Short mmCIF file of C-alpha atoms in Angstrom, two decimals:
data_model
loop_
_atom_site.label_atom_id
_atom_site.label_comp_id
_atom_site.label_asym_id
_atom_site.label_seq_id
_atom_site.Cartn_x
_atom_site.Cartn_y
_atom_site.Cartn_z
CA MET F 64 -3.20 9.67 19.75
CA SER F 65 -1.88 10.45 23.07
CA MET F 66 -2.23 7.79 26.09
CA LYS F 67 -5.60 7.57 26.67
CA VAL F 68 -8.21 4.78 27.25
CA ALA F 69 -11.22 6.23 25.33
CA ALA F 70 -11.43 5.58 21.45
CA THR F 71 -13.31 8.48 19.86
CA ARG F 72 -15.49 7.71 17.12
CA THR F 73 -15.35 10.05 13.99
CA ARG F 74 -17.88 10.54 11.50
CA VAL F 75 -17.45 11.94 7.86
CA GLY F 76 -21.10 12.37 5.88
CA LYS F 77 -22.72 9.09 6.60
CA TYR F 78 -19.34 7.18 7.26
CA GLU F 79 -17.87 6.02 10.52
CA LEU F 80 -13.93 5.98 10.54
CA GLY F 81 -12.14 3.06 12.33
CA LYS F 82 -8.56 1.83 12.75
CA THR F 83 -6.09 2.97 10.00
CA LEU F 84 -4.94 0.38 7.34
CA GLY F 85 -2.19 2.24 6.03
CA GLU F 86 -0.08 5.01 5.87
CA GLY F 87 2.29 6.90 3.06
CA SER F 88 3.86 10.20 2.81
CA PHE F 89 0.80 12.33 1.55
CA ALA F 90 -2.25 10.05 2.78
CA LYS F 91 -3.96 7.93 5.44
CA VAL F 92 -5.93 4.95 4.87
CA LYS F 93 -8.92 4.30 7.54
CA PHE F 94 -11.57 1.73 7.73
CA ALA F 95 -15.16 2.98 7.30
CA LYS F 96 -18.59 1.94 7.59
CA ASN F 97 -21.47 3.50 6.10
CA VAL F 98 -23.69 3.87 8.95
CA ASP F 99 -26.73 3.95 6.70
CA THR F 100 -26.10 0.26 5.17
CA GLY F 101 -23.25 -0.92 7.58
CA HIS F 102 -21.67 -1.69 4.38
CA HIS F 103 -17.35 -1.69 4.80
CA PHE F 104 -15.07 0.84 2.82
CA ALA F 105 -11.76 2.07 3.11
CA ILE F 106 -11.27 5.69 2.72
CA LYS F 107 -8.28 7.73 1.71
CA ILE F 108 -7.65 11.29 3.23
CA LEU F 109 -5.64 13.82 1.62
CA ASP F 110 -4.27 17.17 2.88
CA ARG F 111 -6.66 19.16 0.85
CA ASP F 112 -4.37 22.34 0.65
CA GLN F 113 -1.48 20.19 -0.47
CA VAL F 114 -3.53 18.73 -3.28
CA LEU F 115 -5.24 22.18 -4.13
CA ARG F 116 -1.35 23.62 -4.53
CA HIS F 117 -0.63 21.23 -6.82
CA LYS F 118 -0.63 22.59 -10.50
CA MET F 119 -2.44 19.27 -11.35
CA VAL F 120 -6.01 20.04 -9.95
CA GLU F 121 -7.51 19.23 -13.77
CA GLN F 122 -5.63 16.23 -14.24
CA ILE F 123 -6.33 14.47 -10.87
CA LYS F 124 -10.28 15.47 -11.26
CA ARG F 125 -10.21 13.72 -14.92
CA GLU F 126 -8.83 10.64 -13.53
CA ILE F 127 -11.22 10.49 -10.28
CA SER F 128 -13.84 11.18 -12.44
CA THR F 129 -12.88 8.27 -14.78
CA MET F 130 -11.92 5.85 -11.99
CA LYS F 131 -15.83 6.18 -10.65
CA LEU F 132 -16.88 4.96 -14.12
CA ILE F 133 -14.59 1.75 -13.66
CA LYS F 134 -16.35 -1.23 -12.36
CA HIS F 135 -13.01 -3.82 -13.53
CA PRO F 136 -12.69 -6.96 -11.18
CA ASN F 137 -9.05 -6.17 -10.72
CA VAL F 138 -9.29 -2.51 -10.22
CA VAL F 139 -10.05 -1.18 -6.91
CA LYS F 140 -13.25 0.83 -6.93
CA LEU F 141 -13.66 4.60 -6.24
CA TYR F 142 -16.99 5.49 -4.87
CA GLU F 143 -17.02 8.91 -4.21
CA VAL F 144 -15.13 11.89 -2.74
CA MET F 145 -15.62 14.10 -0.20
CA ALA F 146 -14.20 17.31 1.11
CA SER F 147 -13.89 19.05 4.51
CA LYS F 148 -12.27 22.52 5.17
CA THR F 149 -9.12 20.74 5.33
CA LYS F 150 -9.08 17.42 4.20
CA ILE F 151 -10.08 15.18 0.89
CA TYR F 152 -11.88 11.85 1.47
CA ILE F 153 -11.94 9.58 -1.27
CA VAL F 154 -14.06 6.62 -0.76
CA LEU F 155 -12.94 3.26 -2.04
CA GLU F 156 -13.70 -0.36 -2.16
CA PHE F 157 -12.57 -2.11 0.95
CA VAL F 158 -10.32 -5.41 -0.30
CA ASP F 159 -10.07 -7.52 2.76
CA GLY F 160 -7.39 -10.56 1.83
CA GLY F 161 -4.43 -8.37 2.28
CA GLU F 162 -1.04 -7.46 -0.03
CA LEU F 163 -0.21 -9.88 -2.57
CA PHE F 164 3.45 -9.86 -1.54
CA ASP F 165 2.24 -10.96 2.00
CA THR F 166 1.96 -14.30 0.73
CA ILE F 167 5.54 -14.40 -0.79
CA ALA F 168 7.04 -13.11 2.65
CA LYS F 169 5.08 -15.70 4.28
CA HIS F 170 5.70 -18.83 1.76
CA GLY F 171 8.49 -17.77 -0.41
CA ARG F 172 8.15 -17.43 -4.37
CA LEU F 173 5.32 -18.18 -6.25
CA LYS F 174 4.89 -21.28 -8.71
CA GLU F 175 5.24 -20.49 -12.41
CA GLU F 176 1.38 -21.05 -13.12
CA ALA F 177 0.30 -18.80 -9.73
CA ALA F 178 2.20 -15.87 -10.69
CA ARG F 179 1.53 -15.97 -14.65
CA ARG F 180 -2.29 -15.61 -13.16
CA TYR F 181 -1.82 -12.88 -11.02
CA PHE F 182 0.44 -11.19 -13.78
CA GLN F 183 -2.53 -11.56 -16.27
CA GLN F 184 -4.95 -9.72 -13.64
CA LEU F 185 -2.25 -7.20 -13.22
CA ILE F 186 -1.74 -6.80 -16.76
CA ASP F 187 -5.70 -6.36 -17.46
CA ALA F 188 -6.13 -3.96 -14.79
CA VAL F 189 -3.34 -1.97 -16.14
CA ASP F 190 -4.48 -2.43 -19.91
CA TYR F 191 -7.87 -1.08 -18.95
CA CYS F 192 -7.19 1.97 -17.09
CA HIS F 193 -4.60 2.78 -19.72
CA SER F 194 -7.66 2.68 -22.51
CA ARG F 195 -9.34 4.92 -20.38
CA GLY F 196 -6.61 7.17 -20.04
CA VAL F 197 -5.68 6.75 -16.92
CA TYR F 198 -2.14 5.62 -15.64
CA HIS F 199 -0.63 4.30 -12.27
CA ARG F 200 3.03 5.73 -12.45
CA ASP F 201 3.58 3.96 -9.14
CA LEU F 202 2.81 0.72 -9.22
CA LYS F 203 4.58 -1.26 -6.07
CA PRO F 204 3.65 -4.15 -3.67
CA GLU F 205 1.38 -1.77 -1.93
CA ASN F 206 -0.70 -1.44 -4.49
CA LEU F 207 -1.53 -5.05 -5.10
CA LEU F 208 -4.16 -6.42 -2.74
CA LEU F 209 -5.95 -9.59 -2.70
CA ASP F 210 -9.57 -10.11 -2.24
CA SER F 211 -11.06 -12.64 -0.21
CA TYR F 212 -11.49 -14.97 -3.15
CA GLY F 213 -7.80 -14.48 -4.19
CA ASN F 214 -8.29 -12.14 -6.90
CA LEU F 215 -6.00 -9.29 -7.42
CA LYS F 216 -6.94 -6.04 -6.79
CA VAL F 217 -5.00 -2.89 -7.90
CA SER F 218 -5.41 0.55 -5.84
CA ASP F 219 -4.61 3.62 -6.32
CA PHE F 220 -4.98 4.24 -10.13
CA GLY F 221 -5.81 7.63 -10.90
CA LEU F 222 -4.67 8.95 -7.24
CA SER F 223 -0.68 8.44 -7.61
CA ALA F 224 -1.06 11.57 -9.48
CA PHE F 225 -1.39 13.23 -6.12
CA SER F 226 2.20 12.55 -5.00
CA GLN F 227 3.66 13.67 -8.42
CA GLN F 228 4.53 16.56 -10.51
CA VAL F 229 3.72 17.70 -14.02
CA ARG F 230 5.96 20.24 -15.68
CA GLY F 231 5.12 22.52 -18.73
CA ASP F 232 6.31 19.80 -21.43
CA GLY F 233 2.88 17.38 -20.56
CA LEU F 234 5.07 14.70 -19.41
CA LEU F 235 4.94 12.69 -15.82
CA HIS F 236 8.03 13.76 -13.68
CA THR F 237 8.41 11.99 -10.14
CA ALA F 238 10.29 11.79 -7.11
CA CYS F 239 9.75 8.27 -6.43
CA GLY F 240 9.60 6.42 -2.94
CA THR F 241 10.65 3.05 -3.89
CA PRO F 242 12.92 3.11 -7.13
CA ASN F 243 13.21 -0.89 -7.58
CA TYR F 244 10.05 -0.72 -9.30
CA VAL F 245 10.58 2.28 -11.27
CA ALA F 246 11.60 2.39 -14.88
CA PRO F 247 14.88 3.95 -15.82
CA GLU F 248 13.37 6.78 -17.92
CA VAL F 249 11.34 7.78 -14.61
CA LEU F 250 14.56 8.00 -12.45
CA ASN F 251 16.31 10.04 -15.43
CA ASP F 252 13.47 12.92 -15.05
CA LYS F 253 13.74 12.96 -18.68
CA GLY F 254 9.95 12.84 -18.54
CA TYR F 255 8.26 10.09 -19.49
CA ASP F 256 5.19 8.26 -20.86
CA GLY F 257 2.54 6.42 -18.59
CA THR F 258 2.35 3.44 -20.61
CA THR F 259 5.44 1.90 -20.91
CA SER F 260 6.94 2.98 -17.41
CA ASP F 261 3.45 0.90 -15.88
CA VAL F 262 4.56 -2.09 -18.10
CA TRP F 263 8.28 -2.24 -16.56
CA SER F 264 6.96 -1.90 -13.28
CA CYS F 265 4.67 -4.73 -14.10
CA GLY F 266 7.62 -7.02 -15.35
CA VAL F 267 9.73 -5.94 -11.48
CA ILE F 268 6.57 -7.35 -10.07
CA LEU F 269 6.43 -10.58 -12.19
CA PHE F 270 10.06 -11.22 -11.40
CA VAL F 271 9.79 -10.59 -8.02
CA LEU F 272 6.55 -13.20 -7.90
CA MET F 273 8.60 -15.80 -9.31
CA ALA F 274 11.78 -15.32 -7.70
CA GLY F 275 11.12 -14.20 -4.39
CA PHE F 276 13.45 -11.48 -4.49
CA LEU F 277 14.13 -8.14 -6.36
CA PRO F 278 15.61 -7.69 -10.14
CA PHE F 279 17.53 -4.77 -9.35
CA ASP F 280 18.93 -4.68 -5.71
CA GLU F 281 21.99 -2.49 -4.25
CA PRO F 282 22.70 -1.24 -0.84
CA SER F 283 23.83 1.79 -2.41
CA ILE F 284 21.43 4.14 -4.40
CA VAL F 285 24.05 4.78 -6.90
CA GLN F 286 24.84 1.20 -7.38
CA LEU F 287 20.92 0.49 -7.64
CA TYR F 288 20.19 3.48 -10.22
CA LYS F 289 22.95 2.25 -12.34
CA LYS F 290 21.90 -1.22 -12.43
CA ILE F 291 18.31 0.33 -13.64
CA TYR F 292 19.79 2.16 -16.29
CA ARG F 293 21.53 -0.67 -18.04
CA ALA F 294 18.71 -3.09 -16.88
CA GLU F 295 21.21 -5.72 -15.25
CA PHE F 296 19.58 -8.35 -14.12
CA SER F 297 19.76 -12.55 -14.52
CA CYS F 298 17.10 -14.54 -14.21
CA PRO F 299 17.11 -17.47 -11.57
CA SER F 300 17.46 -21.11 -12.65
CA TRP F 301 14.16 -21.89 -12.20
CA PHE F 302 12.60 -19.31 -14.57
CA SER F 303 11.09 -21.57 -17.73
CA THR F 304 12.61 -20.40 -20.97
CA GLY F 305 9.34 -18.56 -22.16
CA ALA F 306 9.43 -16.38 -18.89
CA ARG F 307 12.90 -15.34 -19.21
CA LYS F 308 12.24 -14.06 -22.64
CA LEU F 309 9.17 -11.87 -21.73
CA ILE F 310 11.06 -10.65 -19.18
CA LYS F 311 13.85 -9.63 -21.24
CA ARG F 312 11.35 -7.82 -23.13
CA ILE F 313 9.68 -5.95 -20.17
CA LEU F 314 12.88 -4.90 -18.72
CA ASP F 315 14.22 -3.18 -21.40
CA PRO F 316 15.83 0.31 -20.58
CA ASN F 317 14.55 1.77 -23.52
CA PRO F 318 11.09 2.70 -23.62
CA LEU F 319 10.63 2.75 -27.36
CA THR F 320 11.68 -0.72 -27.91
CA ARG F 321 10.13 -2.12 -24.51
CA ILE F 322 7.17 -4.59 -25.32
CA THR F 323 3.86 -2.73 -25.34
CA ILE F 324 0.33 -4.31 -23.56
CA PRO F 325 -1.07 -5.13 -26.91
CA GLU F 326 2.15 -7.57 -27.85
CA LEU F 327 2.05 -8.80 -24.43
CA LEU F 328 -0.91 -10.00 -25.11
CA GLU F 329 -0.16 -12.02 -28.10
CA ASN F 330 2.98 -13.58 -26.38
CA GLU F 331 2.79 -17.42 -25.89
CA TRP F 332 4.03 -17.53 -22.23
CA PHE F 333 1.31 -15.01 -21.38
CA LYS F 334 -1.58 -16.41 -23.02
CA LYS F 335 -1.25 -19.82 -21.18
CA GLY F 336 -4.42 -20.76 -19.43
CA TYR F 337 -5.54 -16.85 -20.01
CA ARG F 338 -9.37 -15.90 -18.83
CA PRO F 339 -10.29 -12.82 -20.06
CA PRO F 340 -12.48 -10.69 -17.12
CA TYR F 341 -16.19 -10.87 -17.51
CA PHE F 342 -17.60 -7.50 -16.08
CA GLU F 343 -19.74 -4.86 -16.63
CA GLU F 344 -19.54 -0.95 -17.55
CA GLY F 345 -20.00 1.44 -14.81
CA ASN F 346 -22.81 3.87 -15.49
CA ASP F 347 -22.33 6.50 -12.75
CA SER F 348 -22.32 9.68 -14.74
CA ASN F 349 -22.92 12.44 -11.81
CA HIS F 350 -19.35 13.75 -10.80
CA ASP F 351 -20.95 16.53 -8.86
CA ASP F 352 -18.84 15.40 -5.77
CA VAL F 353 -15.83 15.79 -7.95
CA ASP F 354 -16.69 19.30 -8.80
CA ALA F 355 -17.68 20.19 -5.31
CA VAL F 356 -14.69 19.14 -4.15
CA PHE F 357 -12.01 21.05 -6.25
CA ASN F 358 -14.42 23.87 -6.59
CA GLN F 359 -14.12 24.81 -3.35
CA ASN F 360 -17.96 25.27 -2.98
CA GLU F 361 -18.33 25.95 1.03
CA GLU F 362 -21.93 24.66 0.99
CA ASN F 363 -20.62 21.05 -0.08
CA LEU F 364 -17.91 20.58 2.55
CA VAL F 365 -18.56 17.54 5.11
CA THR F 366 -17.55 18.30 8.61
CA GLU F 367 -15.78 15.64 10.92
CA ARG F 368 -17.64 15.03 13.90
CA LYS F 369 -16.14 13.22 16.66
CA GLU F 370 -19.02 11.13 18.60
CA LYS F 371 -18.57 10.78 22.15
CA PRO F 372 -15.62 8.89 23.22
CA GLU F 373 -16.08 5.32 24.18
CA SER F 374 -13.69 3.45 26.51
CA MET F 375 -11.66 0.57 25.15
CA ASN F 376 -13.38 -2.33 26.50
CA ALA F 377 -12.12 -5.63 27.53
CA PHE F 378 -13.68 -7.28 24.05
CA GLU F 379 -12.05 -4.23 22.17
CA LEU F 380 -8.76 -4.77 23.62
CA ILE F 381 -8.34 -8.56 23.13
CA SER F 382 -9.82 -7.81 19.60
CA ARG F 383 -6.73 -5.48 18.86
CA SER F 384 -4.16 -7.42 20.21
CA GLN F 385 -4.78 -10.83 18.89
CA GLY F 386 -1.87 -12.61 20.33
CA PHE F 387 0.27 -11.18 23.35
CA ASN F 388 3.35 -13.20 22.69
CA LEU F 389 6.19 -12.39 19.90
CA GLU F 390 5.47 -15.69 17.89
CA ASN F 391 1.72 -14.56 17.22
CA LEU F 392 2.63 -11.07 16.21
CA PHE F 393 2.30 -11.99 12.71
CA GLU F 394 -0.26 -14.70 12.81
CA LYS F 395 -3.87 -12.99 12.41
CA GLN F 396 -7.23 -13.65 10.44
CA MET F 397 -6.73 -15.57 7.24
CA GLY F 398 -3.07 -16.37 7.91
CA LEU F 399 -1.86 -13.40 6.22
CA VAL F 400 1.05 -10.96 7.37
CA LYS F 401 0.03 -7.02 7.10
CA ARG F 402 1.32 -4.11 7.04
CA GLU F 403 1.20 -3.57 11.07
CA THR F 404 1.63 -5.73 14.07
CA ARG F 405 1.25 -5.22 18.06
CA PHE F 406 2.23 -6.43 21.30
CA THR F 407 1.45 -5.98 24.80
CA SER F 408 3.68 -4.41 27.79
CA LYS F 409 3.41 -4.20 31.29
CA ARG F 410 6.28 -1.77 31.51
CA PRO F 411 6.14 2.31 31.91
CA PRO F 412 5.65 4.06 28.36
CA ASN F 413 8.83 5.98 28.47
CA GLU F 414 10.82 2.71 29.00
CA ILE F 415 8.76 0.96 25.96
CA MET F 416 9.75 3.99 24.23
CA SER F 417 13.47 4.05 25.01
CA LYS F 418 13.54 0.04 23.87
CA ILE F 419 12.07 0.70 20.60
CA GLU F 420 14.61 3.30 20.33
CA GLU F 421 17.40 1.04 21.28
CA ALA F 422 16.40 -1.80 18.92
CA ALA F 423 15.95 0.48 15.89
CA LYS F 424 19.47 2.65 16.34
CA PRO F 425 21.67 -0.53 15.19
CA LEU F 426 19.27 -1.15 12.31
CA GLY F 427 20.27 2.03 10.79
CA PHE F 428 16.96 4.32 11.65
CA ASN F 429 16.56 7.93 12.10
CA ILE F 430 14.13 8.49 14.68
CA SER F 431 11.74 11.17 15.52
CA LYS F 432 9.53 11.32 18.58
CA ARG F 433 6.39 13.14 19.77
CA ASN F 434 4.41 12.42 22.86
CA TYR F 435 4.04 8.38 22.76
CA LYS F 436 4.26 8.38 18.93
CA MET F 437 7.40 7.57 17.05
CA LYS F 438 8.72 7.57 13.64
CA LEU F 439 11.41 5.22 12.37
CA GLN F 440 12.96 6.46 9.12
CA GLY F 441 15.16 4.30 7.48
CA ASP F 442 18.90 6.10 7.09
CA LYS F 443 18.50 7.13 2.84
CA SER F 444 21.85 5.55 1.98
CA GLY F 445 21.08 2.42 2.39
CA ARG F 446 18.77 0.12 1.20
CA LYS F 447 16.54 0.43 4.26
CA GLY F 448 16.06 3.94 3.12
CA HIS F 449 13.17 2.99 1.72
CA LEU F 450 11.58 1.87 5.08
CA SER F 451 9.64 3.74 7.57
CA VAL F 452 7.60 2.71 10.23
CA ALA F 453 5.35 4.35 12.66
CA THR F 454 5.05 3.34 16.33
CA GLU F 455 2.45 4.22 18.83
CA VAL F 456 1.64 3.26 22.64
CA PHE F 457 -1.78 3.22 24.12
CA GLU F 458 -2.55 2.91 27.65
CA VAL F 459 -5.56 0.22 27.76
CA ALA F 460 -5.66 -0.27 31.89
CA PRO F 461 -3.07 0.82 34.32
CA SER F 462 0.20 -0.07 33.50
CA LEU F 463 -0.89 -2.03 30.51
CA HIS F 464 -0.07 -0.89 27.19
CA VAL F 465 -0.62 -1.87 23.60
CA VAL F 466 2.49 -0.70 21.16
CA GLU F 467 1.38 -0.76 17.23
CA LEU F 468 3.68 -0.54 14.77
CA ARG F 469 2.59 0.17 11.52
CA LYS F 470 4.74 0.24 7.83
CA THR F 471 4.20 3.95 6.45
CA GLY F 472 6.92 3.47 3.58
CA GLY F 473 8.95 1.08 1.70
CA ASP F 474 8.77 -2.57 0.74
CA THR F 475 6.78 -4.91 2.49
CA LEU F 476 9.43 -7.83 2.35
CA GLU F 477 11.85 -5.16 3.43
CA PHE F 478 9.38 -4.68 6.74
CA HIS F 479 9.16 -8.05 7.55
CA LYS F 480 13.16 -8.44 7.22
CA PHE F 481 13.10 -5.27 9.62
CA TYR F 482 10.57 -6.87 12.16
CA LYS F 483 12.33 -9.91 12.73
CA ASN F 484 15.55 -8.41 13.73
CA PHE F 485 13.85 -5.78 15.74
CA SER F 486 11.35 -7.96 17.66
CA ASN F 487 14.83 -9.73 19.25
CA GLY F 488 15.12 -6.26 20.56
CA LEU F 489 12.18 -6.17 22.38
CA GLN F 490 12.20 -9.53 24.36
CA ASP F 491 12.21 -7.66 27.92
CA VAL F 492 9.30 -5.15 27.22
CA VAL F 493 6.77 -7.53 25.42
CA TRP F 494 4.15 -9.05 28.30
CA LYS F 495 3.62 -12.86 27.47
CA ALA F 496 0.17 -13.93 28.97
CA GLU F 497 0.09 -17.10 30.45
CA PRO F 498 -1.07 -20.14 28.34
CA ILE F 499 -4.66 -20.63 29.35
CA SER F 500 -4.91 -24.21 30.90
CA GLU F 501 -7.43 -26.45 29.33
CA GLY F 502 -9.48 -26.82 32.85
CA SER F 503 -9.76 -23.19 33.34
CA ARG F 504 -11.64 -22.62 30.01
#
């Protein structure tokens, strides 16, 4: 969006699209409202050609059809699929409690009981989807969301295939974005079985929840891969014996001897306080929408309609920029840290852009600019290589701009570290609103 005051509403079928919730290398997720019911959803938007070019249409069709049947309390629900001429829209449950890892970024590591509870929910979700023939293949912090009750919801089951490739040998092959969570056999590219590699990623996640840092973390990719291949890591002193033993069994570099989910469910440490989830099976057997998307049947396509532009009024501006000063940048509703943040500035846009560039360069980022958007891509050789950030400048009034920063790739904890350093370099372009005195309220 270039510099403009108007915010256009976009309609797709019966959904009105809102702000961008997340952005990855192959998809964007937007907030959406069903205009008939007023209910909230998240819509994942993919490039249709890219998807249909993959030799994976059958697998994706099968997995999306299966995901429509899944109503597990720890899995983000997939409601329907639509397509326009250029895009595929996947309508998902909207989960409003932020990412699980935001709690670590904010409060540090979790107590063992809390970590175990989330791990039990994660294994329940993974086990259930595996039993239906759906594998995640890309479990990482961004996929672990919390609902408003603090329950874990795993997102992107059955969708990670979009960003993967399958070869003729029937095994999965991937070029992964965040190698820290990925099993050695996946990095080795020998082909792998989705069940055992998902278990490995769950083990890395459990380690991070309890330690507050990654088991495998090296500044150079070569060193990182070596450590993962050999499963070279050490547990912090505060891990209990039961947790250590279990993590050693999960982070076993040999997928054939690695602990399986049935074995895991029998593990003493895992079973402590375990409550199996209660839920009813889904019964939506209508897959017409999935067929319509992939059969390129013109009459079933939806159109993306722009409603008349609405200028951003004061209310909307205030709701978009909670907190005008740097201290408040990470504070937001429910006290959670998200993957994006924003600030206001009274400086001219080109000055804002060059300040962002100046602040990002010494942190090892490559920068690409277009209009008033900028992408910061971490230098591939270092650990920052996994982090990418999109920034955008909006004009909301003459000489008042809102600048949004959004994480588009990489580790959540990395983003928080980056942001702390980065914000120091922006002190002089950020407009700090005068505090309102008690008497003027």
